[in-house]
């Protein structure tokens, strides 16, 4: 069970300080947006390179960008532990996974809420993680979409059927009141932005989320 707070909800004028506020988490989730794939703009490679120099925990880069085939490998070269591309934006996912692995990161494919998993099941042969979005990508602080839980179950069943060590990440609206259903459905990496950075005590909220998810694991 990995907790990955999203720094989208951090203070962008104090990113180093806010990375240290989540030092007890497993990964720092970094949302890269380009004004094209999503109607929002956040940060890009130079900022990720700077974060990599000061982060106490590994970076989990979620690229909500067009043409990840071209742009994503540089995030792996910058030292990100995991790089997530959107399957909707990718021309050649198998080549991209190969390029990410060659550049030294894990490779994750993300599915928007309206994107079905079945057409991409064969990619479980190569990816390290599947991100099931539980909001429309683009903004923090949106409401959790419980209607994505059947997709999480479907991915988990496919992984179990095929064997292998592939993680399932959920992202969007994950909080103390929604994390249990994600864990029950089979997720094992949990992104939480507003739930962690909006809490008075970020460290305590990370521990609470991890405890809730751990208590639910295997109840599927
Ligand atoms: C949304 C981003 C999320 C976002 C989650 O496009 O991918 O990572 O930061 O924020 P919360 O947890 O507030 O929904
Ligand atoms: Zn994200």
PDB file of C-alpha atoms and ligand atoms in Angstrom:
ATOM      1  CA  UNK A   1       0.000   0.000   0.000  1.00  0.00           C
ATOM      2  CA  UNK A   2       1.683   3.180  -1.183  1.00  0.00           C
ATOM      3  CA  UNK A   3       0.502   6.699  -0.391  1.00  0.00           C
ATOM      4  CA  UNK A   4       1.462   9.337  -2.962  1.00  0.00           C
ATOM      5  CA  UNK A   5       0.395  12.852  -1.978  1.00  0.00           C
ATOM      6  CA  UNK A   6      -0.084  15.151  -4.970  1.00  0.00           C
ATOM      7  CA  UNK A   7       1.915  18.360  -4.792  1.00  0.00           C
ATOM      8  CA  UNK A   8      -0.720  19.960  -7.026  1.00  0.00           C
ATOM      9  CA  UNK A   9      -2.294  20.973  -3.702  1.00  0.00           C
ATOM     10  CA  UNK A  10       1.026  22.200  -2.240  1.00  0.00           C
ATOM     11  CA  UNK A  11       2.129  25.834  -2.086  1.00  0.00           C
ATOM     12  CA  UNK A  12       3.936  26.338  -5.415  1.00  0.00           C
ATOM     13  CA  UNK A  13       6.009  29.104  -3.810  1.00  0.00           C
ATOM     14  CA  UNK A  14       7.278  26.605  -1.223  1.00  0.00           C
ATOM     15  CA  UNK A  15       7.614  23.280  -2.995  1.00  0.00           C
ATOM     16  CA  UNK A  16      10.745  22.142  -1.140  1.00  0.00           C
ATOM     17  CA  UNK A  17       9.147  22.853   2.233  1.00  0.00           C
ATOM     18  CA  UNK A  18       5.961  21.109   1.151  1.00  0.00           C
ATOM     19  CA  UNK A  19       7.847  18.034  -0.075  1.00  0.00           C
ATOM     20  CA  UNK A  20       9.297  17.739   3.409  1.00  0.00           C
ATOM     21  CA  UNK A  21       5.787  17.917   4.865  1.00  0.00           C
ATOM     22  CA  UNK A  22       5.069  14.600   3.113  1.00  0.00           C
ATOM     23  CA  UNK A  23       8.405  12.909   3.856  1.00  0.00           C
ATOM     24  CA  UNK A  24       6.507  10.090   5.600  1.00  0.00           C
ATOM     25  CA  UNK A  25       4.699   9.156   2.386  1.00  0.00           C
ATOM     26  CA  UNK A  26       5.950   6.656  -0.182  1.00  0.00           C
ATOM     27  CA  UNK A  27       6.035   8.754  -3.355  1.00  0.00           C
ATOM     28  CA  UNK A  28       5.494  12.422  -4.193  1.00  0.00           C
ATOM     29  CA  UNK A  29       2.943  12.620  -7.019  1.00  0.00           C
ATOM     30  CA  UNK A  30       3.818  15.354  -9.533  1.00  0.00           C
ATOM     31  CA  UNK A  31       1.061  16.435 -11.933  1.00  0.00           C
ATOM     32  CA  UNK A  32       2.456  17.744 -15.230  1.00  0.00           C
ATOM     33  CA  UNK A  33      -0.180  19.489 -17.380  1.00  0.00           C
ATOM     34  CA  UNK A  34       0.317  21.207 -20.722  1.00  0.00           C
ATOM     35  CA  UNK A  35      -2.839  23.242 -21.566  1.00  0.00           C
ATOM     36  CA  UNK A  36      -3.470  20.784 -24.428  1.00  0.00           C
ATOM     37  CA  UNK A  37      -4.248  17.325 -23.075  1.00  0.00           C
ATOM     38  CA  UNK A  38      -6.023  19.027 -20.150  1.00  0.00           C
ATOM     39  CA  UNK A  39      -7.279  22.611 -19.788  1.00  0.00           C
ATOM     40  CA  UNK A  40      -4.705  23.500 -17.139  1.00  0.00           C
ATOM     41  CA  UNK A  41      -0.967  24.234 -16.960  1.00  0.00           C
ATOM     42  CA  UNK A  42       1.253  23.309 -14.035  1.00  0.00           C
ATOM     43  CA  UNK A  43       4.955  22.600 -14.305  1.00  0.00           C
ATOM     44  CA  UNK A  44       7.390  20.800 -16.563  1.00  0.00           C
ATOM     45  CA  UNK A  45      10.805  19.237 -16.808  1.00  0.00           C
ATOM     46  CA  UNK A  46      12.986  22.005 -15.277  1.00  0.00           C
ATOM     47  CA  UNK A  47      10.820  22.062 -12.164  1.00  0.00           C
ATOM     48  CA  UNK A  48      10.769  18.256 -11.933  1.00  0.00           C
ATOM     49  CA  UNK A  49      14.585  18.251 -12.186  1.00  0.00           C
ATOM     50  CA  UNK A  50      14.714  20.751  -9.322  1.00  0.00           C
ATOM     51  CA  UNK A  51      12.239  18.752  -7.232  1.00  0.00           C
ATOM     52  CA  UNK A  52      14.309  15.617  -7.824  1.00  0.00           C
ATOM     53  CA  UNK A  53      17.322  17.343  -6.245  1.00  0.00           C
ATOM     54  CA  UNK A  54      15.526  18.149  -2.990  1.00  0.00           C
ATOM     55  CA  UNK A  55      12.784  15.539  -2.568  1.00  0.00           C
ATOM     56  CA  UNK A  56      13.108  13.236   0.452  1.00  0.00           C
ATOM     57  CA  UNK A  57      10.987  10.598  -1.346  1.00  0.00           C
ATOM     58  CA  UNK A  58      10.806   9.255  -4.937  1.00  0.00           C
ATOM     59  CA  UNK A  59       8.849  11.179  -7.566  1.00  0.00           C
ATOM     60  CA  UNK A  60       5.784   9.725  -9.291  1.00  0.00           C
ATOM     61  CA  UNK A  61       5.316  11.887 -12.406  1.00  0.00           C
ATOM     62  CA  UNK A  62       1.817  11.911 -13.904  1.00  0.00           C
ATOM     63  CA  UNK A  63       2.057  13.400 -17.383  1.00  0.00           C
ATOM     64  CA  UNK A  64      -1.250  14.878 -18.531  1.00  0.00           C
ATOM     65  CA  UNK A  65       0.304  16.021 -21.798  1.00  0.00           C
ATOM     66  CA  UNK A  66      -0.007  15.515 -25.523  1.00  0.00           C
ATOM     67  CA  UNK A  67       2.670  13.480 -27.301  1.00  0.00           C
ATOM     68  CA  UNK A  68       4.168  11.667 -24.294  1.00  0.00           C
ATOM     69  CA  UNK A  69       6.021   9.478 -26.820  1.00  0.00           C
ATOM     70  CA  UNK A  70       8.218  12.515 -27.412  1.00  0.00           C
ATOM     71  CA  UNK A  71       8.340  14.156 -23.980  1.00  0.00           C
ATOM     72  CA  UNK A  72       8.021  11.471 -21.295  1.00  0.00           C
ATOM     73  CA  UNK A  73      11.457   9.777 -21.380  1.00  0.00           C
ATOM     74  CA  UNK A  74      13.162  12.973 -20.184  1.00  0.00           C
ATOM     75  CA  UNK A  75      11.238  12.693 -16.901  1.00  0.00           C
ATOM     76  CA  UNK A  76      12.682   9.226 -16.427  1.00  0.00           C
ATOM     77  CA  UNK A  77      16.158  10.563 -17.243  1.00  0.00           C
ATOM     78  CA  UNK A  78      15.598  13.270 -14.619  1.00  0.00           C
ATOM     79  CA  UNK A  79      15.337  10.505 -12.035  1.00  0.00           C
ATOM     80  CA  UNK A  80      11.600   9.978 -11.531  1.00  0.00           C
ATOM     81  CA  UNK A  81      10.829   6.628  -9.913  1.00  0.00           C
ATOM     82  CA  UNK A  82       7.719   6.210 -12.049  1.00  0.00           C
ATOM     83  CA  UNK A  83       6.478   7.996 -15.156  1.00  0.00           C
ATOM     84  CA  UNK A  84       2.794   7.820 -16.110  1.00  0.00           C
ATOM     85  CA  UNK A  85       1.573   8.559 -19.626  1.00  0.00           C
ATOM     86  CA  UNK A  86      -2.049   8.751 -20.725  1.00  0.00           C
ATOM     87  CA  UNK A  87      -2.987   5.960 -23.089  1.00  0.00           C
ATOM     88  CA  UNK A  88      -5.350   8.378 -24.880  1.00  0.00           C
ATOM     89  CA  UNK A  89      -2.380  10.553 -25.861  1.00  0.00           C
ATOM     90  CA  UNK A  90       0.156   7.884 -26.789  1.00  0.00           C
ATOM     91  CA  UNK A  91       0.897   6.804 -30.359  1.00  0.00           C
ATOM     92  CA  UNK A  92       3.066   3.754 -29.592  1.00  0.00           C
ATOM     93  CA  UNK A  93       2.702   2.654 -25.954  1.00  0.00           C
ATOM     94  CA  UNK A  94       4.999  -0.371 -26.236  1.00  0.00           C
ATOM     95  CA  UNK A  95       7.834   1.722 -27.600  1.00  0.00           C
ATOM     96  CA  UNK A  96       7.234   4.367 -24.957  1.00  0.00           C
ATOM     97  CA  UNK A  97       7.365   1.787 -22.150  1.00  0.00           C
ATOM     98  CA  UNK A  98      10.633   0.482 -23.585  1.00  0.00           C
ATOM     99  CA  UNK A  99      12.048   4.014 -23.741  1.00  0.00           C
ATOM    100  CA  UNK A 100      11.004   4.735 -20.129  1.00  0.00           C
ATOM    101  CA  UNK A 101      12.581   1.518 -18.890  1.00  0.00           C
ATOM    102  CA  UNK A 102      15.771   2.287 -20.814  1.00  0.00           C
ATOM    103  CA  UNK A 103      15.825   5.720 -19.193  1.00  0.00           C
ATOM    104  CA  UNK A 104      15.534   4.132 -15.752  1.00  0.00           C
ATOM    105  CA  UNK A 105      11.947   4.588 -14.530  1.00  0.00           C
ATOM    106  CA  UNK A 106       8.913   2.445 -14.033  1.00  0.00           C
ATOM    107  CA  UNK A 107       6.271   2.892 -16.724  1.00  0.00           C
ATOM    108  CA  UNK A 108       2.600   3.418 -15.985  1.00  0.00           C
ATOM    109  CA  UNK A 109      -0.403   3.821 -18.293  1.00  0.00           C
ATOM    110  CA  UNK A 110      -3.272   6.059 -17.177  1.00  0.00           C
ATOM    111  CA  UNK A 111      -6.923   5.768 -18.180  1.00  0.00           C
ATOM    112  CA  UNK A 112      -9.334   8.704 -18.068  1.00  0.00           C
ATOM    113  CA  UNK A 113     -12.774   7.979 -16.578  1.00  0.00           C
ATOM    114  CA  UNK A 114     -14.306   7.548 -20.040  1.00  0.00           C
ATOM    115  CA  UNK A 115     -11.578   5.198 -21.292  1.00  0.00           C
ATOM    116  CA  UNK A 116     -12.233   1.463 -21.138  1.00  0.00           C
ATOM    117  CA  UNK A 117      -9.490  -0.882 -19.958  1.00  0.00           C
ATOM    118  CA  UNK A 118     -10.234  -3.939 -22.134  1.00  0.00           C
ATOM    119  CA  UNK A 119      -8.624  -2.667 -25.372  1.00  0.00           C
ATOM    120  CA  UNK A 120      -5.346  -2.132 -23.498  1.00  0.00           C
ATOM    121  CA  UNK A 121      -5.215  -5.314 -21.418  1.00  0.00           C
ATOM    122  CA  UNK A 122      -2.339  -6.740 -23.478  1.00  0.00           C
ATOM    123  CA  UNK A 123      -0.159  -3.866 -22.263  1.00  0.00           C
ATOM    124  CA  UNK A 124      -0.071  -5.590 -18.864  1.00  0.00           C
ATOM    125  CA  UNK A 125       2.767  -7.565 -20.460  1.00  0.00           C
ATOM    126  CA  UNK A 126       4.985  -4.488 -20.285  1.00  0.00           C
ATOM    127  CA  UNK A 127       3.719  -1.798 -17.859  1.00  0.00           C
ATOM    128  CA  UNK A 128       4.578  -1.668 -14.152  1.00  0.00           C
ATOM    129  CA  UNK A 129       1.407   0.111 -13.064  1.00  0.00           C
ATOM    130  CA  UNK A 130      -2.048   1.136 -14.300  1.00  0.00           C
ATOM    131  CA  UNK A 131      -3.496   4.461 -13.130  1.00  0.00           C
ATOM    132  CA  UNK A 132      -7.290   4.515 -13.012  1.00  0.00           C
ATOM    133  CA  UNK A 133      -8.385   8.164 -12.837  1.00  0.00           C
ATOM    134  CA  UNK A 134     -11.186   8.741 -10.354  1.00  0.00           C
ATOM    135  CA  UNK A 135     -11.815  12.323 -11.577  1.00  0.00           C
ATOM    136  CA  UNK A 136     -11.506  13.962 -14.992  1.00  0.00           C
ATOM    137  CA  UNK A 137      -7.828  14.925 -15.143  1.00  0.00           C
ATOM    138  CA  UNK A 138      -6.966  18.599 -14.908  1.00  0.00           C
ATOM    139  CA  UNK A 139      -7.701  19.878 -11.421  1.00  0.00           C
ATOM    140  CA  UNK A 140      -7.342  18.959  -7.765  1.00  0.00           C
ATOM    141  CA  UNK A 141     -10.188  19.055  -5.294  1.00  0.00           C
ATOM    142  CA  UNK A 142     -12.856  17.370  -7.445  1.00  0.00           C
ATOM    143  CA  UNK A 143     -15.372  14.777  -6.255  1.00  0.00           C
ATOM    144  CA  UNK A 144     -14.414  11.116  -6.263  1.00  0.00           C
ATOM    145  CA  UNK A 145     -16.033   9.037  -9.040  1.00  0.00           C
ATOM    146  CA  UNK A 146     -17.127   5.785  -7.397  1.00  0.00           C
ATOM    147  CA  UNK A 147     -18.292   4.574 -10.811  1.00  0.00           C
ATOM    148  CA  UNK A 148     -14.627   3.866 -11.647  1.00  0.00           C
ATOM    149  CA  UNK A 149     -14.409   1.058  -9.060  1.00  0.00           C
ATOM    150  CA  UNK A 150     -15.612  -1.643 -11.500  1.00  0.00           C
ATOM    151  CA  UNK A 151     -12.683  -0.663 -13.750  1.00  0.00           C
ATOM    152  CA  UNK A 152     -10.256  -1.035 -10.843  1.00  0.00           C
ATOM    153  CA  UNK A 153     -11.694  -4.513 -10.187  1.00  0.00           C
ATOM    154  CA  UNK A 154     -11.430  -5.397 -13.867  1.00  0.00           C
ATOM    155  CA  UNK A 155      -7.741  -4.390 -13.941  1.00  0.00           C
ATOM    156  CA  UNK A 156      -7.045  -6.303 -10.722  1.00  0.00           C
ATOM    157  CA  UNK A 157      -8.727  -9.430 -12.077  1.00  0.00           C
ATOM    158  CA  UNK A 158      -6.718  -9.210 -15.293  1.00  0.00           C
ATOM    159  CA  UNK A 159      -3.469  -8.834 -13.319  1.00  0.00           C
ATOM    160  CA  UNK A 160      -4.372 -11.799 -11.098  1.00  0.00           C
ATOM    161  CA  UNK A 161      -5.245 -13.911 -14.122  1.00  0.00           C
ATOM    162  CA  UNK A 162      -1.995 -13.150 -15.909  1.00  0.00           C
ATOM    163  CA  UNK A 163       0.305 -13.115 -12.868  1.00  0.00           C
ATOM    164  CA  UNK A 164       3.021 -10.538 -12.265  1.00  0.00           C
ATOM    165  CA  UNK A 165       3.639  -7.657  -9.949  1.00  0.00           C
ATOM    166  CA  UNK A 166       1.676  -4.796 -11.447  1.00  0.00           C
ATOM    167  CA  UNK A 167       0.370  -2.002  -9.258  1.00  0.00           C
ATOM    168  CA  UNK A 168      -2.938  -0.169  -9.589  1.00  0.00           C
ATOM    169  CA  UNK A 169      -2.981   3.524  -8.727  1.00  0.00           C
ATOM    170  CA  UNK A 170      -6.085   5.634  -8.151  1.00  0.00           C
ATOM    171  CA  UNK A 171      -5.989   9.420  -8.477  1.00  0.00           C
ATOM    172  CA  UNK A 172      -8.665  12.006  -7.789  1.00  0.00           C
ATOM    173  CA  UNK A 173     -10.897  12.638  -4.801  1.00  0.00           C
ATOM    174  CA  UNK A 174      -9.106  10.036  -2.682  1.00  0.00           C
ATOM    175  CA  UNK A 175      -9.626  10.774   1.021  1.00  0.00           C
ATOM    176  CA  UNK A 176     -10.322   9.042   4.315  1.00  0.00           C
ATOM    177  CA  UNK A 177     -13.920   8.586   3.212  1.00  0.00           C
ATOM    178  CA  UNK A 178     -13.162   7.095  -0.242  1.00  0.00           C
ATOM    179  CA  UNK A 179      -9.859   5.218   0.097  1.00  0.00           C
ATOM    180  CA  UNK A 180     -11.364   2.032   1.523  1.00  0.00           C
ATOM    181  CA  UNK A 181     -13.521   1.306  -1.522  1.00  0.00           C
ATOM    182  CA  UNK A 182     -10.433   1.815  -3.722  1.00  0.00           C
ATOM    183  CA  UNK A 183      -8.420  -0.675  -1.670  1.00  0.00           C
ATOM    184  CA  UNK A 184     -11.298  -3.152  -1.652  1.00  0.00           C
ATOM    185  CA  UNK A 185     -11.520  -2.910  -5.436  1.00  0.00           C
ATOM    186  CA  UNK A 186      -7.819  -3.759  -5.723  1.00  0.00           C
ATOM    187  CA  UNK A 187      -5.877  -0.481  -5.825  1.00  0.00           C
ATOM    188  CA  UNK A 188      -2.544  -0.395  -4.006  1.00  0.00           C
ATOM    189  CA  UNK A 189      -1.201   3.094  -4.785  1.00  0.00           C
ATOM    190  CA  UNK A 190      -3.267   6.047  -3.614  1.00  0.00           C
ATOM    191  CA  UNK A 191      -2.803   9.635  -4.780  1.00  0.00           C
ATOM    192  CA  UNK A 192      -4.278  12.277  -2.495  1.00  0.00           C
ATOM    193  CA  UNK A 193      -3.826  16.008  -3.010  1.00  0.00           C
ATOM    194  CA  UNK A 194      -6.357  18.064  -1.126  1.00  0.00           C
ATOM    195  CA  UNK A 195      -6.904  15.364   1.515  1.00  0.00           C
ATOM    196  CA  UNK A 196      -3.239  15.557   2.563  1.00  0.00           C
ATOM    197  CA  UNK A 197      -2.288  19.185   1.967  1.00  0.00           C
ATOM    198  CA  UNK A 198      -5.660  20.428   3.178  1.00  0.00           C
ATOM    199  CA  UNK A 199      -5.205  18.658   6.520  1.00  0.00           C
ATOM    200  CA  UNK A 200      -3.801  20.510   9.538  1.00  0.00           C
ATOM    201  CA  UNK A 201      -1.299  17.710   9.959  1.00  0.00           C
ATOM    202  CA  UNK A 202      -0.190  16.259   6.613  1.00  0.00           C
ATOM    203  CA  UNK A 203       1.912  13.526   8.237  1.00  0.00           C
ATOM    204  CA  UNK A 204      -1.025  12.328  10.319  1.00  0.00           C
ATOM    205  CA  UNK A 205      -3.329  12.283   7.331  1.00  0.00           C
ATOM    206  CA  UNK A 206      -0.817  10.164   5.363  1.00  0.00           C
ATOM    207  CA  UNK A 207      -0.688   7.652   8.244  1.00  0.00           C
ATOM    208  CA  UNK A 208      -4.477   7.601   8.484  1.00  0.00           C
ATOM    209  CA  UNK A 209      -4.857   6.950   4.746  1.00  0.00           C
ATOM    210  CA  UNK A 210      -2.274   4.172   4.858  1.00  0.00           C
ATOM    211  CA  UNK A 211      -3.954   2.545   7.871  1.00  0.00           C
ATOM    212  CA  UNK A 212      -7.385   2.649   6.222  1.00  0.00           C
ATOM    213  CA  UNK A 213      -6.061   1.180   2.957  1.00  0.00           C
ATOM    214  CA  UNK A 214      -4.057  -1.518   4.711  1.00  0.00           C
ATOM    215  CA  UNK A 215      -7.047  -2.588   6.814  1.00  0.00           C
ATOM    216  CA  UNK A 216      -9.090  -3.032   3.623  1.00  0.00           C
ATOM    217  CA  UNK A 217      -6.533  -4.888   1.550  1.00  0.00           C
ATOM    218  CA  UNK A 218      -7.585  -8.354   0.595  1.00  0.00           C
ATOM    219  CA  UNK A 219     -11.245  -7.810   1.466  1.00  0.00           C
ATOM    220  CA  UNK A 220     -12.129  -7.746  -2.231  1.00  0.00           C
TER     221      UNK A 220
HETATM  222  C1  LIG B   1      -5.930  15.614 -11.262  1.00  0.00           C
HETATM  223  C2  LIG B   1      -4.588  15.175 -10.742  1.00  0.00           C
HETATM  224  C3  LIG B   1      -4.586  14.695  -9.359  1.00  0.00           C
HETATM  225  C4  LIG B   1      -4.981  15.735  -8.331  1.00  0.00           C
HETATM  226  C5  LIG B   1      -5.658  15.018  -7.213  1.00  0.00           C
HETATM  227  O1  LIG B   1      -5.847  15.819 -12.632  1.00  0.00           O
HETATM  228  O2  LIG B   1      -4.093  14.117 -11.538  1.00  0.00           O
HETATM  229  O3  LIG B   1      -3.340  14.125  -9.013  1.00  0.00           O
HETATM  230  O4  LIG B   1      -3.915  16.434  -7.795  1.00  0.00           O
HETATM  231  O5  LIG B   1      -6.136  15.958  -6.322  1.00  0.00           O
HETATM  232  P1  LIG B   1      -7.249  15.599  -5.248  1.00  0.00           P
HETATM  233  O6  LIG B   1      -6.700  14.504  -4.378  1.00  0.00           O
HETATM  234  O7  LIG B   1      -7.479  16.871  -4.542  1.00  0.00           O
HETATM  235  O8  LIG B   1      -8.465  15.123  -6.029  1.00  0.00           O
HETATM  236 ZN1  LIG B   2      -2.326  13.006 -10.834  1.00  0.00          ZN
END
